[in-house]
mmCIF file of N, CA, C and O in Angstrom:
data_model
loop_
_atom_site.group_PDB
_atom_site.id
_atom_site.type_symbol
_atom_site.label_atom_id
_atom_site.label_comp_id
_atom_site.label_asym_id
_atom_site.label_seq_id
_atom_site.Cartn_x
_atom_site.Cartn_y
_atom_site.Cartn_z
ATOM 1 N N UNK F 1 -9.520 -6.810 31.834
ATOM 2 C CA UNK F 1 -9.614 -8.171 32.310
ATOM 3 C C UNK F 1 -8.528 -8.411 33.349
ATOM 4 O O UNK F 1 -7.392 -7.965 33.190
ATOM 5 N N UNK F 2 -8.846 -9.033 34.286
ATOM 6 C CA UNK F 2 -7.645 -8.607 35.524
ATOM 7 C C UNK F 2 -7.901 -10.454 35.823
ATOM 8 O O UNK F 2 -9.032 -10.921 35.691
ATOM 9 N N UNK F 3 -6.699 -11.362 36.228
ATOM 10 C CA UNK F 3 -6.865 -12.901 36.767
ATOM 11 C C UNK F 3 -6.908 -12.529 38.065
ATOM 12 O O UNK F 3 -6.603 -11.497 38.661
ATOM 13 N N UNK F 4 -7.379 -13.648 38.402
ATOM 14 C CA UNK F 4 -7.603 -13.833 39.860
ATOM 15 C C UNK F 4 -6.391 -14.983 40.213
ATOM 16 O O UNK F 4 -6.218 -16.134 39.813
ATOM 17 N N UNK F 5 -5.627 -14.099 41.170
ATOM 18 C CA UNK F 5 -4.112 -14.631 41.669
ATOM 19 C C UNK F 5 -4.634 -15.937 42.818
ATOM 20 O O UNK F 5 -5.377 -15.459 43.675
ATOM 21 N N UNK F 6 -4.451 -17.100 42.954
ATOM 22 C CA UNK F 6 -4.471 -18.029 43.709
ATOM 23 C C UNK F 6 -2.797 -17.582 44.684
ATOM 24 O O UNK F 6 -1.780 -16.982 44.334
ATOM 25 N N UNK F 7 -3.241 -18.266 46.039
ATOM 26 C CA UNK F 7 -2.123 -17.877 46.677
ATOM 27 C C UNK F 7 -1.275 -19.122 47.357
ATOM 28 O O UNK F 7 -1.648 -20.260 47.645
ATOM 29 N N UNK F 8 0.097 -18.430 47.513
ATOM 30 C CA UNK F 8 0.443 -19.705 47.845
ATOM 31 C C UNK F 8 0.451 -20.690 48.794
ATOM 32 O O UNK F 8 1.087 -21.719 48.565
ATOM 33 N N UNK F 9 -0.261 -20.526 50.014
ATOM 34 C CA UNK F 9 -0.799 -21.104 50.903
ATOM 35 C C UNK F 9 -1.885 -22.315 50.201
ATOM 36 O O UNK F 9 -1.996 -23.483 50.574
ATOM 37 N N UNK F 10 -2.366 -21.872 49.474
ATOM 38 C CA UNK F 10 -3.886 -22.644 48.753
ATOM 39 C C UNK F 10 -2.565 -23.527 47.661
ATOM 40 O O UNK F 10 -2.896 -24.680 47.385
ATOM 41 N N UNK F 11 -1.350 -23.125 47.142
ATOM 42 C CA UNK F 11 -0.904 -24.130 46.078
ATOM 43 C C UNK F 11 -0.407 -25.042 46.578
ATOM 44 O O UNK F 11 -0.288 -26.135 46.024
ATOM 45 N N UNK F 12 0.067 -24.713 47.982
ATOM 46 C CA UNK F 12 1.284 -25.589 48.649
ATOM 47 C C UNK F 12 -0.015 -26.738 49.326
ATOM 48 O O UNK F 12 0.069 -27.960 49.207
ATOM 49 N N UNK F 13 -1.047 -26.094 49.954
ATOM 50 C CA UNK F 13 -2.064 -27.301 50.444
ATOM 51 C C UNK F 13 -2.198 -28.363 49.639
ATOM 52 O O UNK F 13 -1.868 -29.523 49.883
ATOM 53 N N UNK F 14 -2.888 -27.756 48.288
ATOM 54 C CA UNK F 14 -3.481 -28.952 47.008
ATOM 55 C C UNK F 14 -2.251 -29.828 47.058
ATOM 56 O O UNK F 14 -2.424 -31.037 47.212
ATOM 57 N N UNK F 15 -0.868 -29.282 46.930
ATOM 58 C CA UNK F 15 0.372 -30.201 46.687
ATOM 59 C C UNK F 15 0.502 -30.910 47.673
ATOM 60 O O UNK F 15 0.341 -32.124 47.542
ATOM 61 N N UNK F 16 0.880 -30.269 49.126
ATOM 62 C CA UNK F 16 1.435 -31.718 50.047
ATOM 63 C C UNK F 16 0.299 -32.664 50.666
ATOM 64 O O UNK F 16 0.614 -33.712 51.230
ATOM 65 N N UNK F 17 -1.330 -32.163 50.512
ATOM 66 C CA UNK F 17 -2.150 -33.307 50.813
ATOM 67 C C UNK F 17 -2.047 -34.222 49.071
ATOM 68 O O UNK F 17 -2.739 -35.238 49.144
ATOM 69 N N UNK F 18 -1.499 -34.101 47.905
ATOM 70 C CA UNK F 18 -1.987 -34.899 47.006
ATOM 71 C C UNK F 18 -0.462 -35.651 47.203
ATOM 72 O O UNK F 18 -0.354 -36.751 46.663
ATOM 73 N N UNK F 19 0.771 -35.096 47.979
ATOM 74 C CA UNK F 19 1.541 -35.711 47.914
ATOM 75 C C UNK F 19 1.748 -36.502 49.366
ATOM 76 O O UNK F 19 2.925 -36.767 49.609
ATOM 77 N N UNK F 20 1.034 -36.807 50.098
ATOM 78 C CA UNK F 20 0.654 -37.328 51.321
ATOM 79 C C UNK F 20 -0.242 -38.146 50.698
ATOM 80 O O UNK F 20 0.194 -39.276 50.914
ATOM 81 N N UNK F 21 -1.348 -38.248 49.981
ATOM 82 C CA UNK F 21 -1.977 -39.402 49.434
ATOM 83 C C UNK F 21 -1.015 -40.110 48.304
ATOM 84 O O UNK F 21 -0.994 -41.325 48.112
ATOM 85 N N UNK F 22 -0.341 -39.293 47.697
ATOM 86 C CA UNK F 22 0.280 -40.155 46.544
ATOM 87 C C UNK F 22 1.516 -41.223 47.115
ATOM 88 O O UNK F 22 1.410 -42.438 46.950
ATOM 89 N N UNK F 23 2.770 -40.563 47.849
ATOM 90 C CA UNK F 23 3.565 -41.375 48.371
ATOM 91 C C UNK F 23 3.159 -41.449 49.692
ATOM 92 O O UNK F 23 2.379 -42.398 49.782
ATOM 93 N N UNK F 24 3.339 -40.816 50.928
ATOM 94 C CA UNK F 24 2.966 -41.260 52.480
ATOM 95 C C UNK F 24 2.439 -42.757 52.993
ATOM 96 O O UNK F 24 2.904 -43.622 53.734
ATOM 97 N N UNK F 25 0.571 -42.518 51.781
ATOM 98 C CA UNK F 25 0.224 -43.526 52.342
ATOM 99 C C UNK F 25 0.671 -44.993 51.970
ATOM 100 O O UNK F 25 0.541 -45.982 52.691
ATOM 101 N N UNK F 26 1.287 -44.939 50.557
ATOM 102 C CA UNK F 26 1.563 -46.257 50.209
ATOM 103 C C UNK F 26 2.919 -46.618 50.948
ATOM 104 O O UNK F 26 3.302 -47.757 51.214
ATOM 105 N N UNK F 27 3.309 -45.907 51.114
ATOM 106 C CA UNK F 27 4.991 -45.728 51.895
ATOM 107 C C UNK F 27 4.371 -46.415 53.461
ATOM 108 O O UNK F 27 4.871 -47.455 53.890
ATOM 109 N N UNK F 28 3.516 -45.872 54.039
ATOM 110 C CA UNK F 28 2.950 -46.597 55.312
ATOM 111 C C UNK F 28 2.613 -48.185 54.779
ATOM 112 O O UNK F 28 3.359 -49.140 54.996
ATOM 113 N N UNK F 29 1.411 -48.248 54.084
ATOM 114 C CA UNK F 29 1.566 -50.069 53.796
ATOM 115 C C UNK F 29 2.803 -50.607 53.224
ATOM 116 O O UNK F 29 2.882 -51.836 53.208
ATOM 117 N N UNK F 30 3.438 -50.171 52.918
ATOM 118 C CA UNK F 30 4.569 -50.648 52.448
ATOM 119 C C UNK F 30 5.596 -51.288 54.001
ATOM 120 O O UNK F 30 6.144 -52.270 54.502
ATOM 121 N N UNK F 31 5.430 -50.527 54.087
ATOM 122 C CA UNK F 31 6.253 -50.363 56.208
ATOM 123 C C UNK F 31 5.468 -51.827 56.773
ATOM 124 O O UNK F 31 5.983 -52.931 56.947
ATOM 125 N N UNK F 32 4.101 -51.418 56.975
ATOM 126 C CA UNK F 32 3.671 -52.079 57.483
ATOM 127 C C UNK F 32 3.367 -53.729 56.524
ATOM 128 O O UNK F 32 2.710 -54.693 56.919
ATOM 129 N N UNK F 33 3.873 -53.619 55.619
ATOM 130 C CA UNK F 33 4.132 -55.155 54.973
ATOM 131 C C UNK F 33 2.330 -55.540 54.397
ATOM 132 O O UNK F 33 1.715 -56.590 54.212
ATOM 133 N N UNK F 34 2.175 -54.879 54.338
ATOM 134 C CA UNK F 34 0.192 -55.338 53.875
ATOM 135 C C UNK F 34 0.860 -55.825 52.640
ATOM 136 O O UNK F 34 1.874 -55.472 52.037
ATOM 137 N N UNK F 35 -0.398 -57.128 52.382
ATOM 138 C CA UNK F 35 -0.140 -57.523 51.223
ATOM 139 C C UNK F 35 -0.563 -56.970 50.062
ATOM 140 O O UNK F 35 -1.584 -56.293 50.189
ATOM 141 N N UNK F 36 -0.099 -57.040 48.945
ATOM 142 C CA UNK F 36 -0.206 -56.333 47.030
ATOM 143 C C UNK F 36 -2.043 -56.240 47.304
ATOM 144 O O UNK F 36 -2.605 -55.208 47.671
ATOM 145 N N UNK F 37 -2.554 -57.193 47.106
ATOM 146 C CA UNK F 37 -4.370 -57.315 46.659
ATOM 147 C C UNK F 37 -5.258 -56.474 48.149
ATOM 148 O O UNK F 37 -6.372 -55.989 47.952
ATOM 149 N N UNK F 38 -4.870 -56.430 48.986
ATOM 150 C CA UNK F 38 -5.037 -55.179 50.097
ATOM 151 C C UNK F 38 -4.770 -53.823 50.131
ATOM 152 O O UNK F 38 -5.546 -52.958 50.537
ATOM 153 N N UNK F 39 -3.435 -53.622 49.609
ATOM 154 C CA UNK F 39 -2.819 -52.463 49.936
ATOM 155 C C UNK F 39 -3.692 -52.258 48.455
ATOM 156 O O UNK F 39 -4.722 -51.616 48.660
ATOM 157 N N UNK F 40 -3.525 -52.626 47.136
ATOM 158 C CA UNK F 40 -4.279 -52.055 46.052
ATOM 159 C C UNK F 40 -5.848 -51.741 46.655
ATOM 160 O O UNK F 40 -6.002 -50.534 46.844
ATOM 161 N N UNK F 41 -6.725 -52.346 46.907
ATOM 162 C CA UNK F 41 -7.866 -52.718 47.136
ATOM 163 C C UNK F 41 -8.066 -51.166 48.222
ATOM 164 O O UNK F 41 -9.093 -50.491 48.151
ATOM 165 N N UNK F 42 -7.151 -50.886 48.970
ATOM 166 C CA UNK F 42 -7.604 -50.354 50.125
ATOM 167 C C UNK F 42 -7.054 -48.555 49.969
ATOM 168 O O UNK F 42 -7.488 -47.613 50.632
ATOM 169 N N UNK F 43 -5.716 -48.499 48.600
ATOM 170 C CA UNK F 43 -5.201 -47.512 48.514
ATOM 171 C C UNK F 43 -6.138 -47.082 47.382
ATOM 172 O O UNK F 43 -6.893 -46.121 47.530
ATOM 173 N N UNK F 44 -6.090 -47.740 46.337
ATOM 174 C CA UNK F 44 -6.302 -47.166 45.044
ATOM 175 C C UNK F 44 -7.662 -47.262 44.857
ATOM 176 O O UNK F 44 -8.103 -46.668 43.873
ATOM 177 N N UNK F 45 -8.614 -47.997 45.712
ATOM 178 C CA UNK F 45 -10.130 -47.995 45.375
ATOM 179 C C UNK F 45 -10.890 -47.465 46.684
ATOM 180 O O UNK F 45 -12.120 -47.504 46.641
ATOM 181 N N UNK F 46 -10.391 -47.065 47.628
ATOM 182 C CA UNK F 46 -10.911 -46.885 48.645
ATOM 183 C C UNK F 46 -10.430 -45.485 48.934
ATOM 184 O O UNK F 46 -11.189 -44.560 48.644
ATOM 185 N N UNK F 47 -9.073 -45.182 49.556
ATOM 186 C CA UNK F 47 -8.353 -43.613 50.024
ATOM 187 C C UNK F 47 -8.640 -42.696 49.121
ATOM 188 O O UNK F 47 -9.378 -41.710 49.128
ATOM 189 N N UNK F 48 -7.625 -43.391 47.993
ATOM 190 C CA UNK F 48 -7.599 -42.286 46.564
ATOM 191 C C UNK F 48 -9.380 -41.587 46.132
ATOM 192 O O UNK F 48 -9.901 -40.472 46.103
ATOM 193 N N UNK F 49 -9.731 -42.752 45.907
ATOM 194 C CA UNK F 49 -11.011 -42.736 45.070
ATOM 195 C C UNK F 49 -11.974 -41.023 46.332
ATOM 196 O O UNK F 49 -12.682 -40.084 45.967
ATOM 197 N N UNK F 50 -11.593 -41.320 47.364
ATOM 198 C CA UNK F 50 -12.460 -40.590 48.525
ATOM 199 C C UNK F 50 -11.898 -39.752 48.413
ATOM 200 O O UNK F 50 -12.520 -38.689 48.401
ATOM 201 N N UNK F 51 -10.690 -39.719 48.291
ATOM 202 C CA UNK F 51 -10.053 -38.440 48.117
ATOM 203 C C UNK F 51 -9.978 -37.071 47.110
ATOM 204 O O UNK F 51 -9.804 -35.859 47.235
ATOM 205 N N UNK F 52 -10.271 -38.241 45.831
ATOM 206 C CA UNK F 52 -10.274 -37.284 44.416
ATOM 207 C C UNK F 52 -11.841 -36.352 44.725
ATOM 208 O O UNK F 52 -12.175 -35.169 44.661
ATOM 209 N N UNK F 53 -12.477 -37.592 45.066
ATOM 210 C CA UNK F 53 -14.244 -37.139 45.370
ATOM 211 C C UNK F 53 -13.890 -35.837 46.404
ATOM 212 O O UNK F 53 -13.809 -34.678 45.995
ATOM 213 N N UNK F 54 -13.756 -36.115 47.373
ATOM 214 C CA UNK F 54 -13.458 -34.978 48.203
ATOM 215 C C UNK F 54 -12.687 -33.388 47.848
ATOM 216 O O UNK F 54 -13.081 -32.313 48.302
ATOM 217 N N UNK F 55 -11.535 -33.584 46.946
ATOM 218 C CA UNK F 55 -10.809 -32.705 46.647
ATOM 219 C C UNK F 55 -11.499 -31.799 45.746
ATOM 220 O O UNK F 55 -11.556 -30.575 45.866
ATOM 221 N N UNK F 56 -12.140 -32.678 44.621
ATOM 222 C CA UNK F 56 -13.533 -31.631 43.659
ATOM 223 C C UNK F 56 -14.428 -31.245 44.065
ATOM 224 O O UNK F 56 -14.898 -30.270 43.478
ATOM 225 N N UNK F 57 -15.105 -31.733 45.179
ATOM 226 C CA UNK F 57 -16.358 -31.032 45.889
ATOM 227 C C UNK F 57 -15.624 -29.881 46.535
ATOM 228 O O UNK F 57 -16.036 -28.721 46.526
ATOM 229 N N UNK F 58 -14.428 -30.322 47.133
ATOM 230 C CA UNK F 58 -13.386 -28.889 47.863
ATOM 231 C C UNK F 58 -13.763 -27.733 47.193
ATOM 232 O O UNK F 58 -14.659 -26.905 47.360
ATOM 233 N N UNK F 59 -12.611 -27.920 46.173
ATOM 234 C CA UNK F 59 -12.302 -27.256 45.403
ATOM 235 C C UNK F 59 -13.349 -26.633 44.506
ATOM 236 O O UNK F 59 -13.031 -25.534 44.051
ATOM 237 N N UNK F 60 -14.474 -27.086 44.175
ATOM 238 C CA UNK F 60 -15.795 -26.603 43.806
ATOM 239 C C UNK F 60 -16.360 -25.508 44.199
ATOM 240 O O UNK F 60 -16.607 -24.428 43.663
ATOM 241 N N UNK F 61 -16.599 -26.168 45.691
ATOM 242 C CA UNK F 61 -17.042 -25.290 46.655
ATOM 243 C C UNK F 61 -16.417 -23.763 47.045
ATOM 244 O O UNK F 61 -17.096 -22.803 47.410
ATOM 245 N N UNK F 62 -14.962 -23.791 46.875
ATOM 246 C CA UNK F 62 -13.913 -22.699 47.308
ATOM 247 C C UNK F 62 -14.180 -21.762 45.664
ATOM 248 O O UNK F 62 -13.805 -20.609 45.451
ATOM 249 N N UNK F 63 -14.678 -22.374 45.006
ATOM 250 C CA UNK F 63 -14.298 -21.775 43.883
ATOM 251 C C UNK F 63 -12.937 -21.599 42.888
ATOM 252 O O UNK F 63 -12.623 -20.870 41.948
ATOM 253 N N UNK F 64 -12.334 -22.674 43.636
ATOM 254 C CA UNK F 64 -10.431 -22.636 43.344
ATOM 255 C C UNK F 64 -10.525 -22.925 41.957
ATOM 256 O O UNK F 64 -11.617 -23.198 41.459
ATOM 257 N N UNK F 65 -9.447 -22.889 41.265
ATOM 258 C CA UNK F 65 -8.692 -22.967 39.795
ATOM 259 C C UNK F 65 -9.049 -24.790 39.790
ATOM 260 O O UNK F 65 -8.904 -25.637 40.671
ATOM 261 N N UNK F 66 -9.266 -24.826 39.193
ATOM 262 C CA UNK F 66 -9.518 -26.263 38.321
ATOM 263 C C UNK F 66 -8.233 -27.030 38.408
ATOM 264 O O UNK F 66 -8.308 -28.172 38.861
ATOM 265 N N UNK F 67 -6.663 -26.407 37.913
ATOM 266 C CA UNK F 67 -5.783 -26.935 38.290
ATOM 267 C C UNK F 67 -5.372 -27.207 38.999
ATOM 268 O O UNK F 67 -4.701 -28.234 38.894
ATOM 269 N N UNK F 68 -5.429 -26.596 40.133
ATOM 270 C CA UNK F 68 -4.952 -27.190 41.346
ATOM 271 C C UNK F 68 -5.580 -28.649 41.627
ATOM 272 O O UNK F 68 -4.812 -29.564 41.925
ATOM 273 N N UNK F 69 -6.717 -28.836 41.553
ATOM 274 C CA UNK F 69 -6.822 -30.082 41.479
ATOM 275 C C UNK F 69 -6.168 -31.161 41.059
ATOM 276 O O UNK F 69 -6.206 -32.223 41.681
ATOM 277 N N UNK F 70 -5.464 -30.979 39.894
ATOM 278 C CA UNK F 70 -4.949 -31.938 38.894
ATOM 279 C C UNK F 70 -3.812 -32.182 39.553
ATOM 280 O O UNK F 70 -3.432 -33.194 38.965
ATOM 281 N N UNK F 71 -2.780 -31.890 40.596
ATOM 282 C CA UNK F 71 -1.796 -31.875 41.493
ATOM 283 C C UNK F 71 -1.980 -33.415 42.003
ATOM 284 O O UNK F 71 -0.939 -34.007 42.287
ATOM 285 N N UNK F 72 -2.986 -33.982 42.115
ATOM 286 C CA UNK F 72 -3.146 -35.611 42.553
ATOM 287 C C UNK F 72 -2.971 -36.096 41.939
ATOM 288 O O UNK F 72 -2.023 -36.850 42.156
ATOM 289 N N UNK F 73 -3.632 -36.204 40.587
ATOM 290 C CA UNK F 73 -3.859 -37.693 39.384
ATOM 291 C C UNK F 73 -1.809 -37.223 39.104
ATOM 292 O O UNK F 73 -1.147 -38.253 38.982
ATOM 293 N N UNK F 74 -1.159 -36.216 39.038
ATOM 294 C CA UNK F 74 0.287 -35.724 38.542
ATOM 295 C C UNK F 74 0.772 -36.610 39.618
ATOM 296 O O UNK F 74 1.127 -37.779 39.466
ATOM 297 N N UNK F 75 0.762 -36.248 40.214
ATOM 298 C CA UNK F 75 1.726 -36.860 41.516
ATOM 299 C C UNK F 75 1.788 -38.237 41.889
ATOM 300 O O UNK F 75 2.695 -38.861 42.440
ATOM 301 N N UNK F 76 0.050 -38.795 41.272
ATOM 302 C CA UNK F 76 0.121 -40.189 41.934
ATOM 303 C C UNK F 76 0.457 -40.966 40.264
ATOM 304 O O UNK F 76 -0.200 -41.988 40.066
ATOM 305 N N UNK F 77 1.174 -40.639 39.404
ATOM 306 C CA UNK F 77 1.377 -40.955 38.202
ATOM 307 C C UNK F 77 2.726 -40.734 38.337
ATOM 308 O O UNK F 77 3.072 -41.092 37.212
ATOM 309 N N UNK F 78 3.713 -40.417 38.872
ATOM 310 C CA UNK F 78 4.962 -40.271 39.231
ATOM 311 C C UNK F 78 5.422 -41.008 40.532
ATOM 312 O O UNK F 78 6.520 -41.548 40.666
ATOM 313 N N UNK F 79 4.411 -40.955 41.493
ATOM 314 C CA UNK F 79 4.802 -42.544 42.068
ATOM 315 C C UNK F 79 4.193 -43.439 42.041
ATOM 316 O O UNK F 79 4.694 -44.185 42.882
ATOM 317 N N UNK F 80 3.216 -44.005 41.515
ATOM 318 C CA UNK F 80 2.920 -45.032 40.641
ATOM 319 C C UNK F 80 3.406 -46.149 40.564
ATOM 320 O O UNK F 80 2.825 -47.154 40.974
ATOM 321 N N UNK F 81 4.720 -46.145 39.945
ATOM 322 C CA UNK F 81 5.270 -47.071 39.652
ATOM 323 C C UNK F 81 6.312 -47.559 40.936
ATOM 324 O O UNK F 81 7.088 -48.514 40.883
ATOM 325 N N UNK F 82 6.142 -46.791 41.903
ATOM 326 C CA UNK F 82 7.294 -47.379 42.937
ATOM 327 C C UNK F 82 6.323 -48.095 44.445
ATOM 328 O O UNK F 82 6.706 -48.342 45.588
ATOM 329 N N UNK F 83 4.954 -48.250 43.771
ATOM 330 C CA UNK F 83 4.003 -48.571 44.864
ATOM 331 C C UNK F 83 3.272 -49.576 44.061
ATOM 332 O O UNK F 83 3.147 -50.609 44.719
ATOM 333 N N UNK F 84 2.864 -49.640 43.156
ATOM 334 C CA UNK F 84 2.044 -50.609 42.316
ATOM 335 C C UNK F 84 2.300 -51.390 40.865
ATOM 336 O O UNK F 84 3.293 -51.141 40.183
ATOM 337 N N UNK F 85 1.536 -52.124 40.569
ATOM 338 C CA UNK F 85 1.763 -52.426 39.375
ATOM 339 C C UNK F 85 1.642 -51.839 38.186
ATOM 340 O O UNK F 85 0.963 -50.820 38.310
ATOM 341 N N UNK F 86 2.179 -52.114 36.504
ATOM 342 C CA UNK F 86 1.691 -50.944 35.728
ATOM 343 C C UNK F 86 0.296 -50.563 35.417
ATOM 344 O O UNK F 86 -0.025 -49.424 35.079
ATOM 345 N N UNK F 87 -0.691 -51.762 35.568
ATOM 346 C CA UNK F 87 -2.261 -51.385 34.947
ATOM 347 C C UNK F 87 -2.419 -50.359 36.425
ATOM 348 O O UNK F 87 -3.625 -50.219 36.623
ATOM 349 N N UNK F 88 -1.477 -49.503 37.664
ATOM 350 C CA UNK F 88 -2.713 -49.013 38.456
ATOM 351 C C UNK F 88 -2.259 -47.579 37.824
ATOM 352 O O UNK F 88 -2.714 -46.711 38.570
ATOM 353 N N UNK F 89 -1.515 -46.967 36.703
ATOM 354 C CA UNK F 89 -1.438 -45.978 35.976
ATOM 355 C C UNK F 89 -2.972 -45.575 35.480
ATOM 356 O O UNK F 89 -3.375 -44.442 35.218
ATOM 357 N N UNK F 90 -3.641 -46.698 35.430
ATOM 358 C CA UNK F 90 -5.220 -46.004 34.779
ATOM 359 C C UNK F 90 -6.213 -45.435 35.686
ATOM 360 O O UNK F 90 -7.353 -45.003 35.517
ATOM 361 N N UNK F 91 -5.361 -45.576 36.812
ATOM 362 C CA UNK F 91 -6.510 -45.088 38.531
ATOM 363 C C UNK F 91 -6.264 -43.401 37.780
ATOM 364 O O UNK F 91 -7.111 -42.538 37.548
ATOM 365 N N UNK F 92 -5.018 -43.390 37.581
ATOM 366 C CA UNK F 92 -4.768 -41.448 37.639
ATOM 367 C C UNK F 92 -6.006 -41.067 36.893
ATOM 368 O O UNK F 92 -6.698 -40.199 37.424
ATOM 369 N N UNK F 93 -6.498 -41.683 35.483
ATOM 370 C CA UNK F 93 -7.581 -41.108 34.673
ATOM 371 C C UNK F 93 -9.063 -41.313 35.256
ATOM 372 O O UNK F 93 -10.066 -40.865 34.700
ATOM 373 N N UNK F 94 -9.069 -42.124 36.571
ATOM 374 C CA UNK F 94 -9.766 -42.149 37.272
ATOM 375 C C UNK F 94 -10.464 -41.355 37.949
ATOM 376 O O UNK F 94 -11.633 -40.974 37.999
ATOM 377 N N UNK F 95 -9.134 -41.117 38.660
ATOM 378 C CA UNK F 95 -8.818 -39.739 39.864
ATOM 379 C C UNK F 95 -9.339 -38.500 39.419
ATOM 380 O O UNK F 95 -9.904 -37.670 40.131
ATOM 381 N N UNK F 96 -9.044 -38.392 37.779
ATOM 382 C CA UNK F 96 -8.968 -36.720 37.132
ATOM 383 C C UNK F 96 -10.325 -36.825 36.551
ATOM 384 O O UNK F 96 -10.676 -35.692 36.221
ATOM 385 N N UNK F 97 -11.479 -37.935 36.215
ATOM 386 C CA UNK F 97 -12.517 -37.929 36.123
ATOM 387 C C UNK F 97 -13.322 -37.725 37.602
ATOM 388 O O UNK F 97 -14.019 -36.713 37.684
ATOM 389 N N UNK F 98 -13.277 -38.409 38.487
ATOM 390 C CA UNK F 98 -14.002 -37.891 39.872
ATOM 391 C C UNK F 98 -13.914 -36.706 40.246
ATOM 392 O O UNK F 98 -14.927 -36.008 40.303
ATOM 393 N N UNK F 99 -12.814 -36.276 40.546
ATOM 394 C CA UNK F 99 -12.341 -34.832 40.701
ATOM 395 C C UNK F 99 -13.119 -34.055 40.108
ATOM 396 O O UNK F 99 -13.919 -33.390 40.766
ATOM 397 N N UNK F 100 -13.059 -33.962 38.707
ATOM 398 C CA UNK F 100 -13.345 -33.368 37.599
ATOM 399 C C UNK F 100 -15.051 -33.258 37.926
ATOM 400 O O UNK F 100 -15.476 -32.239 38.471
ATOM 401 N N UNK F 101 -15.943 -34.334 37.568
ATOM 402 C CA UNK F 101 -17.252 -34.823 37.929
ATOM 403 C C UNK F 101 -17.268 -33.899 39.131
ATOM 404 O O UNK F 101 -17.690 -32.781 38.836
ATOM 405 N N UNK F 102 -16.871 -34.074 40.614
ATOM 406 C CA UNK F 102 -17.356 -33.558 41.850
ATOM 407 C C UNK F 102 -17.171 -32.086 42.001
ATOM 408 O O UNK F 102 -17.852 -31.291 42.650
ATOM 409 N N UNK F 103 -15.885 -31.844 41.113
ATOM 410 C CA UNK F 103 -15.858 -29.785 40.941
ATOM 411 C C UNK F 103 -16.860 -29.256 40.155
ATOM 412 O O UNK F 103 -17.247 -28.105 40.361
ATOM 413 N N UNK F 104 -17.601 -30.333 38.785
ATOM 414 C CA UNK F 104 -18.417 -29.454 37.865
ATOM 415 C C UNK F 104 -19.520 -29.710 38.664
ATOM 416 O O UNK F 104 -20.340 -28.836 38.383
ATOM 417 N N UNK F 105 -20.120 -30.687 39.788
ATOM 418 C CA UNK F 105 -21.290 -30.963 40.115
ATOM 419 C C UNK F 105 -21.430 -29.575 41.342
ATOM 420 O O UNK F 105 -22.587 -29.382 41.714
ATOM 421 N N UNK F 106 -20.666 -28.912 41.780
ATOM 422 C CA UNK F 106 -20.330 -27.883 42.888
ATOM 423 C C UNK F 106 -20.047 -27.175 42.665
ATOM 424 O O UNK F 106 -19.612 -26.632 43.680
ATOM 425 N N UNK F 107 -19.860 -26.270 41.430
ATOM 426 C CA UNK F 107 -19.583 -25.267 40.868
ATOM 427 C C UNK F 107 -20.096 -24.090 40.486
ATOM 428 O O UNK F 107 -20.571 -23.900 39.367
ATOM 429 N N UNK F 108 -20.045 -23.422 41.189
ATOM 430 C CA UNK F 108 -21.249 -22.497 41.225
ATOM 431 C C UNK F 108 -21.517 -21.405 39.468
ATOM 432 O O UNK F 108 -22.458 -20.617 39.368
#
């Protein structure tokens, strides 16, 4: 039985695009002063949500490790709290269901 080595080019991607969606973008509305019911509305139901979708069909498609995925819902659960309020902690179980959903629907 021999694993199949993921490399680190492919670990470092999953990480700094989930950490470019997790802090970057809220760090930009933040800058740019958007208000709380926007910046939620537009980060956490709109970017994220496209994003998780996107990252499991990715990652589906590539055939990648399942974990690497999980590098978003982690990351955006650690800054979390320095961008939103506490109920947007339940987007992460969100995130790791879409994801999840769009890798098993593409999975060969």
């Amino acid at each position: 039985m021999q694993l199949s080595k993921v490399s680190p080019q492919k670990v470092i991607s999953y990480w700094a695009f989930a950490t470019l969606f997790s802090f970057v973008i809220p760090i930009i509305f933040t800058v740019l002063n958007v208000d709380e019911i926007t910046k939620t509305g537009v980060i956490l139901f709109g970017i994220n949500v496209v994003y998780a979708i996107a990252t499991g069909f990715y990652a589906g498609k590539q055939a990648d490790k399942f974990w690497l995925v999980l590098f978003f819902p982690v990351i955006y659960l650690v800054g979390c709290d320095f961008f939103f309020d506490s109920h947007a902690i339940y987007c992460a179980v969100v995130y790791l269901m879409l994801t999840g959903f769009a890798y098993g629907a593409v999975r060969k």
